Amino acid sequence: MRKIQWARAVGAAVGAVTLVAVATAPASAADTTLRLSRGGNTIGTMTHLDPDPDTFRVCDTRADGHGVTGKLYLYFAGWQLKETQEDGGDSGCDYFDYNVVPYGAKYLMKLCWNGPGEVCVQKEFTED
């Protein structure tokens, strides 16, 4: 009887440790999407499409006369701008490729509305 209780306790402990390890892992870049909203409406998106080559899609989703700008930064002794892509004024989205390196390099995606005021959303990620 004690062996069964001990085995259950060990199984529960391993499960708890695994859950904590998964919950605290850094954000992975696999198909990460930013949604930019203004007044409760989505006005743009920026998506990292993970398969190599890494492609970033920037989309203006609202015909308001203003576009959106997506930026990609790499952290190396401070945030360094690597790529910029605007979208707006045409149908469809715009794209850029950037080779995101795995194993600890830290990146930041930032998407901003090109209209008046500072309306931006951003997210840090790493690629494992």
N, CA, C and O of each residue as an XYZ file, in Angstrom:
512
protein
N       0.816     -1.193      0.000
C       0.000      0.000      0.000
C       0.860      1.257      0.000
O       0.561      2.219     -0.709
N       1.935      1.250      0.800
C       2.821      2.421      0.844
C       3.509      2.642     -0.492
O       3.745      3.786     -0.881
N       3.836      1.564     -1.204
C       4.496      1.695     -2.501
C       3.581      2.411     -3.490
O       4.053      3.229     -4.279
N       2.300      2.121     -3.461
C       1.353      2.772     -4.367
C       1.248      4.254     -4.039
O       1.267      5.090     -4.942
N       1.137      4.588     -2.748
C       1.055      5.991     -2.353
C       2.336      6.729     -2.729
O       2.284      7.862     -3.209
N       3.481      6.091     -2.513
C       4.760      6.719     -2.844
C       4.864      6.940     -4.358
O       5.321      7.997     -4.791
N       4.450      5.965     -5.161
C       4.494      6.081     -6.625
C       3.573      7.203     -7.095
O       3.937      7.947     -8.006
N       2.405      7.341     -6.507
C       1.488      8.423     -6.864
C       2.088      9.780     -6.518
O       1.982     10.730     -7.293
N       2.720      9.865     -5.349
C       3.335     11.127     -4.926
C       4.458     11.523     -5.873
O       4.571     12.690     -6.246
N       5.290     10.561     -6.266
C       6.383     10.838     -7.206
C       5.813     11.273     -8.557
O       6.305     12.221     -9.168
N       4.777     10.576     -9.014
C       4.150     10.939    -10.294
C       3.571     12.336    -10.260
O       3.698     13.081    -11.231
N       2.940     12.702     -9.163
C       2.373     14.047     -9.029
C       3.466     15.100     -9.000
O       3.316     16.162     -9.603
N       4.566     14.821     -8.306
C       5.677     15.771     -8.234
C       6.309     15.983     -9.603
O       6.607     17.118     -9.976
N       6.517     14.914    -10.349
C       7.090     15.027    -11.699
C       6.151     15.824    -12.591
O       6.605     16.669    -13.362
N       4.863     15.571    -12.501
C       3.887     16.316    -13.299
C       3.895     17.796    -12.965
O       3.815     18.638    -13.859
N       3.992     18.120    -11.670
C       4.020     19.524    -11.253
C       5.269     20.229    -11.761
O       5.194     21.367    -12.222
N       6.421     19.561    -11.679
C       7.675     20.153    -12.164
C       7.597     20.364    -13.675
O       8.034     21.403    -14.171
N       7.058     19.413    -14.404
C       6.916     19.541    -15.858
C       6.006     20.709    -16.199
O       6.320     21.474    -17.110
N       4.889     20.873    -15.499
C       3.971     21.971    -15.737
C       4.647     23.308    -15.506
O       4.472     24.227    -16.306
N       5.417     23.443    -14.429
C       6.126     24.688    -14.147
C       7.158     24.965    -15.218
O       7.304     26.110    -15.645
N       7.878     23.950    -15.662
C       8.900     24.139    -16.700
C       8.264     24.614    -17.995
O       8.816     25.495    -18.655
N       7.123     24.060    -18.379
C       6.454     24.475    -19.605
C       5.890     25.879    -19.456
O       5.975     26.678    -20.389
N       5.316     26.196    -18.300
C       4.702     27.500    -18.091
C       5.723     28.629    -18.056
O       5.377     29.765    -18.381
N       6.972     28.357    -17.672
C       7.957     29.410    -17.552
C       8.912     29.476    -18.739
O       9.860     30.260    -18.716
N       8.684     28.668    -19.774
C       9.551     28.690    -20.946
C       9.380     30.014    -21.684
O       8.286     30.579    -21.682
N      10.452     30.524    -22.322
C      10.333     31.774    -23.062
C       9.402     31.611    -24.254
O       9.221     30.507    -24.769
N       8.818     32.714    -24.682
C       7.903     32.667    -25.822
C       8.640     32.179    -27.054
O       9.738     32.645    -27.359
N       8.043     31.257    -27.746
C       8.617     30.743    -28.986
C       8.082     31.578    -30.139
O       6.984     32.128    -30.065
N       8.856     31.664    -31.185
C       8.483     32.514    -32.302
C       7.531     31.851    -33.278
O       7.026     32.525    -34.175
N       7.268     30.583    -33.148
C       6.487     29.853    -34.133
C       5.153     30.550    -34.401
O       4.267     30.566    -33.546
N       5.020     31.122    -35.594
C       3.801     31.782    -36.038
C       3.217     32.729    -34.988
O       2.033     32.651    -34.657
N       4.052     33.614    -34.477
C       3.625     34.622    -33.514
C       2.891     35.742    -34.241
O       3.366     36.220    -35.271
N       1.744     36.166    -33.726
C       0.968     37.234    -34.349
C       0.706     38.356    -33.357
O       0.313     38.116    -32.216
N       0.930     39.590    -33.812
C       0.546     40.785    -33.064
C      -0.729     41.330    -33.685
O      -0.855     41.359    -34.910
N      -1.674     41.761    -32.863
C      -2.901     42.403    -33.339
C      -2.939     43.812    -32.767
O      -2.899     44.010    -31.552
N      -3.016     44.772    -33.652
C      -3.058     46.178    -33.256
C      -4.498     46.652    -33.309
O      -5.154     46.541    -34.345
N      -4.995     47.181    -32.192
C      -6.383     47.619    -32.111
C      -6.458     49.109    -31.763
O      -5.605     49.665    -31.072
N      -7.510     49.711    -32.274
C      -7.792     51.116    -31.952
C      -9.304     51.247    -31.890
O     -10.004     50.904    -32.842
N      -9.803     51.743    -30.770
C     -11.246     51.876    -30.606
C     -11.981     50.551    -30.649
O     -13.137     50.496    -31.069
N     -11.321     49.477    -30.217
C     -11.947     48.160    -30.202
C     -11.912     47.429    -31.538
O     -12.406     46.305    -31.635
N     -11.339     48.041    -32.568
C     -11.260     47.423    -33.895
C      -9.825     47.064    -34.225
O      -8.910     47.830    -33.922
N      -9.611     45.910    -34.842
C      -8.277     45.530    -35.307
C      -7.944     46.380    -36.521
O      -8.691     46.408    -37.499
N      -6.802     47.077    -36.447
C      -6.400     47.939    -37.562
C      -5.148     47.423    -38.264
O      -4.760     47.948    -39.308
N      -4.518     46.399    -37.697
C      -3.341     45.831    -38.342
C      -2.854     44.593    -37.625
O      -3.169     44.363    -36.457
N      -2.070     43.790    -38.355
C      -1.455     42.601    -37.779
C      -0.018     42.483    -38.282
O       0.331     42.982    -39.352
N       0.793     41.815    -37.486
C       2.150     41.449    -37.890
C       2.362     40.013    -37.431
O       2.147     39.684    -36.265
N       2.784     39.168    -38.358
C       2.924     37.741    -38.063
C       4.308     37.261    -38.457
O       4.797     37.562    -39.546
N       4.941     36.500    -37.550
C       6.190     35.810    -37.866
C       5.820     34.408    -38.299
O       5.290     33.624    -37.512
N       6.106     34.091    -39.568
C       5.864     32.757    -40.110
C       7.170     31.992    -39.987
O       8.142     32.302    -40.677
N       7.199     30.996    -39.116
C       8.442     30.395    -38.634
C       9.237     29.541    -39.612
O      10.465     29.580    -39.536
N       8.654     28.786    -40.510
C       9.516     27.910    -41.323
C      10.585     28.710    -42.064
O      10.335     29.820    -42.535
N      11.779     28.127    -42.159
C      12.880     28.811    -42.832
C      12.599     28.921    -44.322
O      12.168     27.934    -44.918
N      12.818     30.061    -44.952
C      13.326     31.273    -44.317
C      12.227     31.933    -43.490
O      11.052     31.893    -43.856
N      12.619     32.535    -42.381
C      11.664     33.228    -41.527
C      11.073     34.399    -42.314
O      11.805     35.230    -42.851
N       9.758     34.453    -42.375
C       9.060     35.511    -43.097
C       8.167     36.264    -42.126
O       7.538     35.661    -41.256
N       8.111     37.577    -42.275
C       7.259     38.428    -41.462
C       6.235     39.082    -42.372
O       6.583     39.653    -43.405
N       4.960     38.995    -41.978
C       3.859     39.561    -42.755
C       3.280     40.750    -41.995
O       2.963     40.635    -40.811
N       3.142     41.884    -42.665
C       2.583     43.099    -42.078
C       1.329     43.454    -42.864
O       1.376     43.593    -44.086
N       0.191     43.602    -42.154
C      -1.091     43.833    -42.822
C      -1.833     45.016    -42.205
O      -2.024     45.088    -40.992
N      -2.240     45.930    -43.065
C      -3.162     47.003    -42.691
C      -4.558     46.439    -42.915
O      -4.913     46.111    -44.047
N      -5.352     46.323    -41.862
C      -6.657     45.667    -41.978
C      -7.830     46.642    -41.931
O      -8.984     46.216    -41.881
N      -7.550     47.940    -41.946
C      -8.631     48.929    -41.861
C      -8.386     50.044    -42.877
O      -7.318     50.654    -42.900
N      -9.375     50.295    -43.700
C      -9.266     51.357    -44.706
C      -9.608     52.692    -44.046
O     -10.719     53.203    -44.185
N      -8.630     53.249    -43.323
C      -8.851     54.517    -42.615
C      -7.955     55.633    -43.147
O      -7.893     56.715    -42.564
N      -7.262     55.368    -44.257
C      -6.375     56.378    -44.825
C      -4.982     56.361    -44.238
O      -4.123     57.132    -44.664
N      -4.741     55.491    -43.264
C      -3.424     55.359    -42.633
C      -3.001     53.902    -42.725
O      -3.839     53.002    -42.660
N      -1.733     53.672    -42.873
C      -1.218     52.315    -42.898
C      -0.680     51.909    -41.544
O      -0.930     52.567    -40.534
N       0.064     50.815    -41.540
C       0.752     50.339    -40.345
C       2.206     50.071    -40.704
O       2.544     49.847    -41.867
N       3.064     50.097    -39.683
C       4.485     49.798    -39.871
C       4.893     48.719    -38.890
O       4.675     48.843    -37.685
N       5.490     47.653    -39.417
C       6.023     46.584    -38.588
C       7.535     46.688    -38.536
O       8.187     46.939    -39.550
N       8.091     46.492    -37.342
C       9.541     46.561    -37.159
C      10.022     45.333    -36.406
O       9.328     44.797    -35.541
N      11.230     44.900    -36.756
C      11.870     43.780    -36.085
C      13.177     44.264    -35.482
O      14.005     44.864    -36.167
N      13.357     43.995    -34.183
C      14.561     44.378    -33.460
C      15.269     43.134    -32.938
O      14.633     42.119    -32.655
N      16.583     43.221    -32.816
C      17.416     42.198    -32.191
C      18.091     42.828    -30.994
O      18.598     43.947    -31.079
N      18.100     42.107    -29.861
C      18.782     42.630    -28.675
C      20.232     42.175    -28.678
O      20.525     40.982    -28.587
N      21.132     43.140    -28.784
C      22.569     42.888    -28.712
C      23.191     44.160    -28.148
O      23.457     45.105    -28.892
N      23.424     44.189    -26.838
C      23.902     45.386    -26.131
C      22.941     46.551    -26.369
O      23.363     47.692    -26.557
N      21.665     46.250    -26.357
C      20.612     47.226    -26.631
C      19.805     46.776    -27.841
O      20.259     45.939    -28.620
N      18.613     47.331    -27.996
C      17.748     46.947    -29.113
C      18.239     47.587    -30.401
O      18.415     48.803    -30.471
N      18.460     46.760    -31.423
C      18.927     47.223    -32.731
C      17.863     46.915    -33.782
O      17.422     45.773    -33.912
N      17.456     47.942    -34.530
C      16.467     47.768    -35.587
C      17.074     46.963    -36.732
O      18.139     47.316    -37.239
N      16.409     45.888    -37.141
C      16.905     45.031    -38.216
C      16.103     45.174    -39.507
O      16.680     45.170    -40.595
N      14.788     45.299    -39.401
C      13.939     45.403    -40.596
C      12.730     46.275    -40.289
O      12.254     46.337    -39.156
N      12.245     46.948    -41.330
C      11.023     47.753    -41.245
C      10.193     47.489    -42.489
O      10.726     47.423    -43.597
N       8.882     47.337    -42.305
C       7.982     47.143    -43.451
C       6.681     47.878    -43.193
O       6.055     47.699    -42.148
N       6.273     48.709    -44.150
C       4.991     49.409    -44.069
C       3.966     48.688    -44.936
O       4.319     48.024    -45.910
N       2.700     48.827    -44.572
C       1.617     48.321    -45.401
C       0.463     49.300    -45.303
O       0.196     49.862    -44.241
N      -0.212     49.496    -46.410
C      -1.372     50.383    -46.474
C      -1.480     50.983    -47.849
O      -0.483     51.132    -48.556
N      -2.703     51.329    -48.232
C      -2.907     51.968    -49.522
C      -3.034     51.000    -50.682
O      -3.202     51.427    -51.824
N      -2.957     49.698    -50.413
C      -3.128     48.704    -51.468
C      -3.808     47.478    -50.879
O      -3.952     47.357    -49.663
N      -4.218     46.582    -51.745
C      -4.820     45.352    -51.237
C      -3.721     44.367    -50.876
O      -2.628     44.411    -51.442
N      -4.003     43.503    -49.961
C      -3.031     42.497    -49.543
C      -2.081     43.017    -48.482
O      -2.193     44.153    -48.022
N      -1.153     42.170    -48.108
C      -0.176     42.462    -47.060
C       1.205     42.622    -47.687
O       1.409     42.276    -48.851
N       2.136     43.141    -46.921
C       3.529     43.223    -47.353
C       4.359     42.299    -46.474
O       3.973     41.987    -45.348
N       5.510     41.861    -47.002
C       6.330     40.839    -46.354
C       7.801     41.248    -46.345
O       8.253     42.037    -47.175
N       8.533     40.688    -45.382
C       9.993     40.721    -45.438
C      10.528     39.440    -44.827
O       9.884     38.819    -43.982
N      11.729     39.054    -45.274
C      12.407     37.878    -44.731
C      13.552     38.328    -43.841
O      14.253     39.292    -44.150
N      13.734     37.624    -42.737
C      14.875     37.865    -41.849
C      15.199     36.546    -41.166
O      14.308     35.901    -40.613
N      16.441     36.143    -41.197
C      16.852     34.879    -40.601
C      16.955     35.008    -39.083
O      17.942     35.524    -38.559
N      15.937     34.540    -38.393
C      15.914     34.551    -36.930
C      16.755     33.382    -36.449
O      16.455     32.227    -36.752
N      17.808     33.681    -35.699
C      18.701     32.614    -35.232
C      18.190     32.032    -33.921
O      17.700     32.766    -33.063
N      18.301     30.724    -33.764
C      17.837     30.084    -32.531
C      18.859     30.194    -31.405
O      19.927     30.787    -31.554
N      18.493     29.604    -30.284
C      19.385     29.415    -29.132
C      19.725     30.708    -28.403
O      20.893     31.060    -28.241
N      18.690     31.401    -27.971
C      18.903     32.467    -27.005
C      18.903     33.879    -27.528
O      18.816     34.807    -26.723
N      18.996     34.106    -28.828
C      18.930     35.478    -29.331
C      17.529     36.013    -29.043
O      16.534     35.315    -29.239
N      17.463     37.259    -28.578
C      16.184     37.861    -28.196
C      15.771     38.869    -29.261
O      16.565     39.711    -29.680
N      14.505     38.770    -29.696
C      13.954     39.629    -30.733
C      12.718     40.346    -30.218
O      12.112     39.941    -29.226
N      12.357     41.413    -30.908
C      11.159     42.178    -30.574
C      10.432     42.518    -31.861
O      11.019     43.095    -32.776
N       9.162     42.163    -31.935
C       8.291     42.591    -33.029
C       7.493     43.776    -32.521
O       6.971     43.741    -31.407
N       7.392     44.838    -33.336
C       6.629     46.025    -32.952
C       5.791     46.455    -34.149
O       6.301     46.559    -35.265
N       4.516     46.703    -33.917
C       3.591     47.121    -34.960
C       2.926     48.421    -34.527
O       2.375     48.509    -33.430
N       2.982     49.437    -35.402
C       2.423     50.755    -35.083
C       1.506     51.240    -36.198
O       1.728     50.956    -37.375
N       0.472     51.974    -35.805
C      -0.433     52.628    -36.732
C       0.243     53.900    -37.199
O       0.876     54.587    -36.397
N       0.127     54.233    -38.480
C       0.771     55.416    -39.037
C      -0.079     56.679    -38.942
O       0.269     57.704    -39.528
N      -1.175     56.617    -38.218
C      -2.027     57.785    -38.022
C      -1.536     58.612    -36.845
O      -0.498     58.307    -36.257
N      -2.292     59.678    -36.495
C      -1.880     60.541    -35.384
C      -1.935     59.804    -34.040
O      -2.805     58.962    -33.814
N      -1.011     60.129    -33.177
C      -0.947     59.494    -31.867
C      -0.070     58.252    -31.899
O       0.233     57.719    -32.966
N       0.323     57.809    -30.747
C       1.195     56.635    -30.608
C       0.331     55.423    -30.312
O      -0.060     55.206    -29.165
N       0.030     54.633    -31.331
C      -0.747     53.412    -31.170
C       0.134     52.267    -31.647
O       0.297     52.061    -32.849
N       0.705     51.517    -30.695
C       1.634     50.441    -31.024
C       1.373     49.243    -30.128
O       0.777     49.363    -29.058
N       1.828     48.093    -30.582
C       1.836     46.875    -29.785
C       3.157     46.181    -30.082
O       3.668     46.267    -31.199
N       3.715     45.490    -29.083
C       5.003     44.812    -29.288
C       5.060     43.545    -28.482
O       4.313     43.355    -27.522
N       5.984     42.661    -28.900
C       6.179     41.392    -28.201
C       7.601     40.911    -28.396
O       8.119     40.924    -29.513
N       8.239     40.484    -27.305
C       9.558     39.869    -27.371
C       9.408     38.382    -27.621
O       8.427     37.767    -27.203
N      10.399     37.800    -28.316
C      10.390     36.357    -28.526
C      11.802     35.840    -28.744
O      12.721     36.597    -29.055
N      11.952     34.549    -28.575
C      13.173     33.830    -28.916
C      12.765     32.653    -29.786
O      11.604     32.244    -29.780
N      13.709     32.112    -30.530
C      13.424     30.934    -31.319
C      14.312     29.805    -30.820
O      15.537     29.925    -30.786
N      13.674     28.709    -30.435
C      14.414     27.566    -29.886
C      14.824     26.609    -30.968
O      15.456     25.591    -30.685
